[in-house]
Coordinates of C-alpha atoms in Angstrom, one line a residue:
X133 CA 12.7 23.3 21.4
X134 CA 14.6 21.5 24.4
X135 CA 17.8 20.1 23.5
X136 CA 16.9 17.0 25.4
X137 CA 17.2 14.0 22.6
X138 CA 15.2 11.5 25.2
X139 CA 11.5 10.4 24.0
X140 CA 9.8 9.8 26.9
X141 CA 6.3 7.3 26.2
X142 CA 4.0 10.2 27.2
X143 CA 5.9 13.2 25.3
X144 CA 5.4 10.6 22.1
X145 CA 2.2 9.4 23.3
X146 CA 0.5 12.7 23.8
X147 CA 1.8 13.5 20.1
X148 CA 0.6 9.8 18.1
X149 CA -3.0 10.9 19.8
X150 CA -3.0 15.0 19.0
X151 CA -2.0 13.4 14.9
X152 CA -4.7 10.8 14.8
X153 CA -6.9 12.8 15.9
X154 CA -5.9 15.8 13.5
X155 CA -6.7 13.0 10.4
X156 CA -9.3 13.6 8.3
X157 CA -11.9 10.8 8.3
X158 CA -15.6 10.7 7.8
X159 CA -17.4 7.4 8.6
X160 CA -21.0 8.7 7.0
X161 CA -23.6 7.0 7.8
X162 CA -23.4 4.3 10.8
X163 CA -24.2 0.9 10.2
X164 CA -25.7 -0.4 13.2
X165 CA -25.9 -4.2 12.8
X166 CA -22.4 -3.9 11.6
X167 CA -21.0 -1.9 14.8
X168 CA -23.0 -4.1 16.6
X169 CA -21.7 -7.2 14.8
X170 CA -18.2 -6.3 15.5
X171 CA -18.4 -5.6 19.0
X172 CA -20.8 -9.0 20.2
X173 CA -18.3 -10.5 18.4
X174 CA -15.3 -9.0 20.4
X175 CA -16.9 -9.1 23.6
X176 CA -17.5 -12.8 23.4
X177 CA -14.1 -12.9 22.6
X178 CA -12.9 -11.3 25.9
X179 CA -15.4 -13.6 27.4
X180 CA -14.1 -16.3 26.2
X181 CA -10.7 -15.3 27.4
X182 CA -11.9 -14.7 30.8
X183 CA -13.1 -18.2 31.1
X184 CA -10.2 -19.8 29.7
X185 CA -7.8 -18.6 32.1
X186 CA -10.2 -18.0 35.3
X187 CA -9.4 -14.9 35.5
X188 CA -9.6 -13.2 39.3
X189 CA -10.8 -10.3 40.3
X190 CA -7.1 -9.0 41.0
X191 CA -6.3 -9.5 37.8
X192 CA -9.2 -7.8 36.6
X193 CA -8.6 -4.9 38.6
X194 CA -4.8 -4.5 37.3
X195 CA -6.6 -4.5 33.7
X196 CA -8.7 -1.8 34.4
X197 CA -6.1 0.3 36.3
X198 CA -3.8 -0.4 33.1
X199 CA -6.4 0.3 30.3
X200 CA -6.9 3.9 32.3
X201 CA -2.8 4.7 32.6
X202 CA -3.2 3.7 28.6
X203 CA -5.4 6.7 27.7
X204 CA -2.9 8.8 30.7
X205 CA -0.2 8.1 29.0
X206 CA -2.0 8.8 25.3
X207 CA -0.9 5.4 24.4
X208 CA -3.9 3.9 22.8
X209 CA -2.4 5.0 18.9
X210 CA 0.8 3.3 20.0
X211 CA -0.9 0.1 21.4
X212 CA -3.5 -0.5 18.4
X213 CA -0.8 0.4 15.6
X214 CA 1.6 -2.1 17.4
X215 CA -0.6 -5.1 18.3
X216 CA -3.3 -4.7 16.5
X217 CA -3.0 -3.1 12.9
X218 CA -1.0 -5.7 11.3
X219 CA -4.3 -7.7 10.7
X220 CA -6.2 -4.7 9.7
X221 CA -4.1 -4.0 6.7
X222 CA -4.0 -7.7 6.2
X223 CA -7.5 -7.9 5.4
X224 CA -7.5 -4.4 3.9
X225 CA -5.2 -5.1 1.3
X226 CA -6.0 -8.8 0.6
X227 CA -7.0 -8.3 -2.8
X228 CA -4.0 -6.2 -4.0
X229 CA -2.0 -7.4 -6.8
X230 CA 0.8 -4.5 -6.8
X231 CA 2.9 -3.2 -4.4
X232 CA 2.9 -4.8 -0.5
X233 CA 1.4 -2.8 2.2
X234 CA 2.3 -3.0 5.7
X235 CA 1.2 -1.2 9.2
X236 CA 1.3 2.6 9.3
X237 CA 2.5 2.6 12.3
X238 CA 1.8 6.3 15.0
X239 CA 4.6 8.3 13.8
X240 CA 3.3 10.1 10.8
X241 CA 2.8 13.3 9.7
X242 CA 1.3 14.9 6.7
X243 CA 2.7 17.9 4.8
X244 CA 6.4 17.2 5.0
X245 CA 8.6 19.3 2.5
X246 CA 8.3 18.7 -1.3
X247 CA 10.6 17.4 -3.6
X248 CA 10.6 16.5 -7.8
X249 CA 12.2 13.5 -8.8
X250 CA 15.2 13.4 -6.5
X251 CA 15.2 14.7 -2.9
X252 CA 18.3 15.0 -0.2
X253 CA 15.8 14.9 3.1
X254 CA 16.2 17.2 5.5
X255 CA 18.7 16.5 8.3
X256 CA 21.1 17.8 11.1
X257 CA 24.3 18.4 10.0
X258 CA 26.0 16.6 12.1
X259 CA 23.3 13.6 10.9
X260 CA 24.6 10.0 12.5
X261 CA 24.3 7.0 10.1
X262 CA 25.2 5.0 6.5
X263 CA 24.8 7.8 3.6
X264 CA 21.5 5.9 1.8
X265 CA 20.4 6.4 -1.4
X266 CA 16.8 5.2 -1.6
X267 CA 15.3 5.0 -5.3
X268 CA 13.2 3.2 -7.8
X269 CA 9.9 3.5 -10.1
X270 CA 6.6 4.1 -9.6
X271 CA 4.2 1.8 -12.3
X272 CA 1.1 0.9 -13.4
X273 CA 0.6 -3.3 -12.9
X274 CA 2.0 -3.5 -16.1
X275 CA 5.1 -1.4 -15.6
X276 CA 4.2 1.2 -17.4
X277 CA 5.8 4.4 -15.7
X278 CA 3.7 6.2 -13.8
X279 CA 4.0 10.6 -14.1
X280 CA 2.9 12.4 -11.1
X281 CA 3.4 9.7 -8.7
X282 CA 3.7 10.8 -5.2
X283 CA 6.3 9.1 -2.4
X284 CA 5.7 10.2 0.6
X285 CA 9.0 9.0 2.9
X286 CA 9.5 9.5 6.8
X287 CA 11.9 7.2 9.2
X288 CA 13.8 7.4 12.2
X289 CA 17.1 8.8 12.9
X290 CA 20.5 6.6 13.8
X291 CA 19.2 6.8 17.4
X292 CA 15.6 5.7 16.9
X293 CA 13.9 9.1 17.1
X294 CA 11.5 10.7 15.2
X295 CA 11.1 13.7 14.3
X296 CA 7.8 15.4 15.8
X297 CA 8.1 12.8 18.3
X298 CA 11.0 13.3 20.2
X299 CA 12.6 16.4 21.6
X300 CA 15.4 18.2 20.5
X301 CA 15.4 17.1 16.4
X302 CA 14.4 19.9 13.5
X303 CA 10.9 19.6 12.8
X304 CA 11.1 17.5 9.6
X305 CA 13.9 15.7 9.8
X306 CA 14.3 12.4 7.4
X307 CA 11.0 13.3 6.2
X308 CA 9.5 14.8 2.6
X309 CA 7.8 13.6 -0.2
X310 CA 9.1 13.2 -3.8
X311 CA 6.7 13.8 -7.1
X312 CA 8.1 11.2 -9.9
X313 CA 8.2 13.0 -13.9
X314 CA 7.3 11.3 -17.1
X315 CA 9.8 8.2 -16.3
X316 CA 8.3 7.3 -13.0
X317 CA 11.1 7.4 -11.4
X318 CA 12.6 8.8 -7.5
X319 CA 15.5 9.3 -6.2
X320 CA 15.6 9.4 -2.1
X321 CA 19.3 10.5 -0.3
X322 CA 18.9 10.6 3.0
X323 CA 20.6 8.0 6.4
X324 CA 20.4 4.7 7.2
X325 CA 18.1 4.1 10.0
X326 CA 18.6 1.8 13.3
X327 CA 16.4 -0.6 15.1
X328 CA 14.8 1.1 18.2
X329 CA 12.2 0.3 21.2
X330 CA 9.0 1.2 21.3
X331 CA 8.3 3.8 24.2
X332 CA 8.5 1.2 26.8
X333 CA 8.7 3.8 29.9
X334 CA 4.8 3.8 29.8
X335 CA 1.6 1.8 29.8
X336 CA 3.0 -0.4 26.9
X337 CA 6.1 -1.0 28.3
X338 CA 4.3 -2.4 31.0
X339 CA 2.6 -4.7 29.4
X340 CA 5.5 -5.8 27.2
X341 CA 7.4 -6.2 30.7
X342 CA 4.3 -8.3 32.5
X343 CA 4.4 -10.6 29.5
X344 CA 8.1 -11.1 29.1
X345 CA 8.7 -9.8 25.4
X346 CA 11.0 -7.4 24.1
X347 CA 10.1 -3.9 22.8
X348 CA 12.0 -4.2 19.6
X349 CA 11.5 -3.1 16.2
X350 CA 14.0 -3.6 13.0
X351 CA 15.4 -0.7 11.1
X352 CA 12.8 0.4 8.4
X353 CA 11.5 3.2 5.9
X354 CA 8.1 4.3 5.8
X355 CA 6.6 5.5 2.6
X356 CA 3.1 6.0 1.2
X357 CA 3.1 5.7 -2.5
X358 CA 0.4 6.7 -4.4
X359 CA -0.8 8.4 -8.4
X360 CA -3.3 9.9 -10.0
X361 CA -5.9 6.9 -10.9
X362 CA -4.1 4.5 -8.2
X363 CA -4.7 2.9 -5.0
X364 CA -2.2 4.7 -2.5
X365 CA 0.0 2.0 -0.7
X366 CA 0.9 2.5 2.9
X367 CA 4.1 0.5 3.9
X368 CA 7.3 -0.5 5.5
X369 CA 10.7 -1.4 4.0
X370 CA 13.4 -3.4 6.6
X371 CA 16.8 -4.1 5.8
X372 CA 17.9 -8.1 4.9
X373 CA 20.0 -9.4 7.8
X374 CA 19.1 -6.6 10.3
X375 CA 18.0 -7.3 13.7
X376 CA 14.7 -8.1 15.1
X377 CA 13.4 -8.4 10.6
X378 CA 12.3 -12.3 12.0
X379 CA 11.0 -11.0 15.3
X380 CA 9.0 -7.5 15.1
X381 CA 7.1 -7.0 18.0
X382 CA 4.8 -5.0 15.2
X383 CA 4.7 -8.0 13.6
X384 CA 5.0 -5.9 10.3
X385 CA 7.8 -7.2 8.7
X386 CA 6.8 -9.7 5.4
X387 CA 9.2 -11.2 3.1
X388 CA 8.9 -9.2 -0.1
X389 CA 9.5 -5.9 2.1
X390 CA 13.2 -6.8 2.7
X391 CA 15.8 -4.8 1.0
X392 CA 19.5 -6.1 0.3
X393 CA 21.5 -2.9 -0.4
X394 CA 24.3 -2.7 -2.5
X395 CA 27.7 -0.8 -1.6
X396 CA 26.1 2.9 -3.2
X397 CA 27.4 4.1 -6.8
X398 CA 29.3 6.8 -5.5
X399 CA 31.1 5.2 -2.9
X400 CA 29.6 6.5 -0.1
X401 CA 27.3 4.4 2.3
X402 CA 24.7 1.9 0.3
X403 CA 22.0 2.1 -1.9
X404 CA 19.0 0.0 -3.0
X405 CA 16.1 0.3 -5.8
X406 CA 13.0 -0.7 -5.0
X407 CA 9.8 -0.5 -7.9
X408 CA 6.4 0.4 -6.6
X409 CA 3.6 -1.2 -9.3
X410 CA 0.3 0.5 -8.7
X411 CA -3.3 -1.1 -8.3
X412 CA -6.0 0.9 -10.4
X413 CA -8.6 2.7 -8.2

């Protein structure tokens, strides 16, 4: 593996699109008045944004010629999940009345190491960052505890790499997943992460330049948390007072997904608990 620690948007591009399209999914049957619902529906949309803003034919052109460099750069996961997913899991998890979901996001990967109860992630050992300690309880709605409950944790590093995404870091670093026992309960050691940019060398970055915004995220875990006879819950936990948690350019961040760590048990780095409650399937 090179020893070069710099993402570049089409080394991380090329590998959000060879992972979504290694995922699993089968659509069945197709619903054509639905599909063609949905795109009518998006079309008039655009065509309504045309009209609004007269758009020329130069400006039409540069659209084109950036929706292509989006698919050469393998940016299309990176775009969607960013601009575009927030309102999908929105309206996906509307009727939830457990734990919060948030965006997904392009960076991750199934069949990271296993772990029961407690897990110290795997990690350099030279590994930048806070020393975090990550725990809580996975429950039923009524806070019963839940056995056999699965958290399934990945993040960036102190730079803002992933691994699997960026060159030069151990396969599965900061990632794994942790199988709760008869209490319910994990335990998650592992380094506090950092804000980073989005890949903004690429199509994105372009866009995010045209329009003037920045290419910020806030520090955050991922997890997917999920049991036997429960709804799995996708999501994102951001850190109170960190920067960009009031302006994500996912817009992911929502208010009950902030943490406020506490100065950690042992001394060493921080430490927060956080309680997962479980919708029924």
């Amino acid at each position: 593996m090179s020893t070069d620690t710099t993402a570049t948007a089409a080394g991380s591009g090329a590998s959000a699109t060879e992972t979504f399209r290694n995922k699993v999914r089968d659509g069945g049957d197709i619903d054509h008045a639905r599909v063609s619902a949905i795109v009518t529906d998006a079309l008039t949309a655009l065509h309504d944004v045309v009209r609004k803003h007269k758009l020329t034919y130069d400006e039409y052109d540069a659209l084109k010629a950036w929706m292509i460099r989006v698919g050469e750069d393998g940016e299309w996961p990176l775009f969607l999940d960013v601009w575009l997913e927030h309102v999908v899991e929105e309206v996906a998890n509307a009727d939830r009345e457990g734990a919060i979901g948030t965006i997904e996001g392009p960076y991750y990967v199934p069949g990271a190491p296993e772990f029961q109860g407690e897990a110290t992630l795997p990690m350099r050992e030279d590994e930048k960052g806070t020393p975090f300690l990550f725990q809580g309880t996975i429950t039923d709605l009524a806070g019963a505890p839940l056995e056999g409950g699965l958290v399934d944790f990945w993040q960036a590093d102190d730079d803002g790499y992933y691994s699997q995404f960026a060159p030069g870091i151990p396969e599965w670093n900061l990632r794994g997943r942790v199988t709760t026992g008869p209490d319910g309960t994990f335990k998650i050691n592992t380094m506090k992460p950092a804000p980073y940019q989005i890949p903004n060398d690429g199509a994105c970055g372009a866009l995010i330049r045209a329009a003037g915004w920045h290419a910020w995220r806030p520090a955050h875990l991922h997890l997917k948390v999920s049991a036997p006879g429960r709804q799995l819950i996708t999501t994102q936990l951001y850190f109170d007072g960190g920067q960009y948690v009031t302006d994500d350019v996912a817009q992911a961040v929502k208010p009950d997904l902030v943490l406020h760590p506490q100065k950690a048990d042992s001394g060493n780095g921080e430490q927060v608990t956080y309680d997962f409650p479980l919708d029924p399937a």
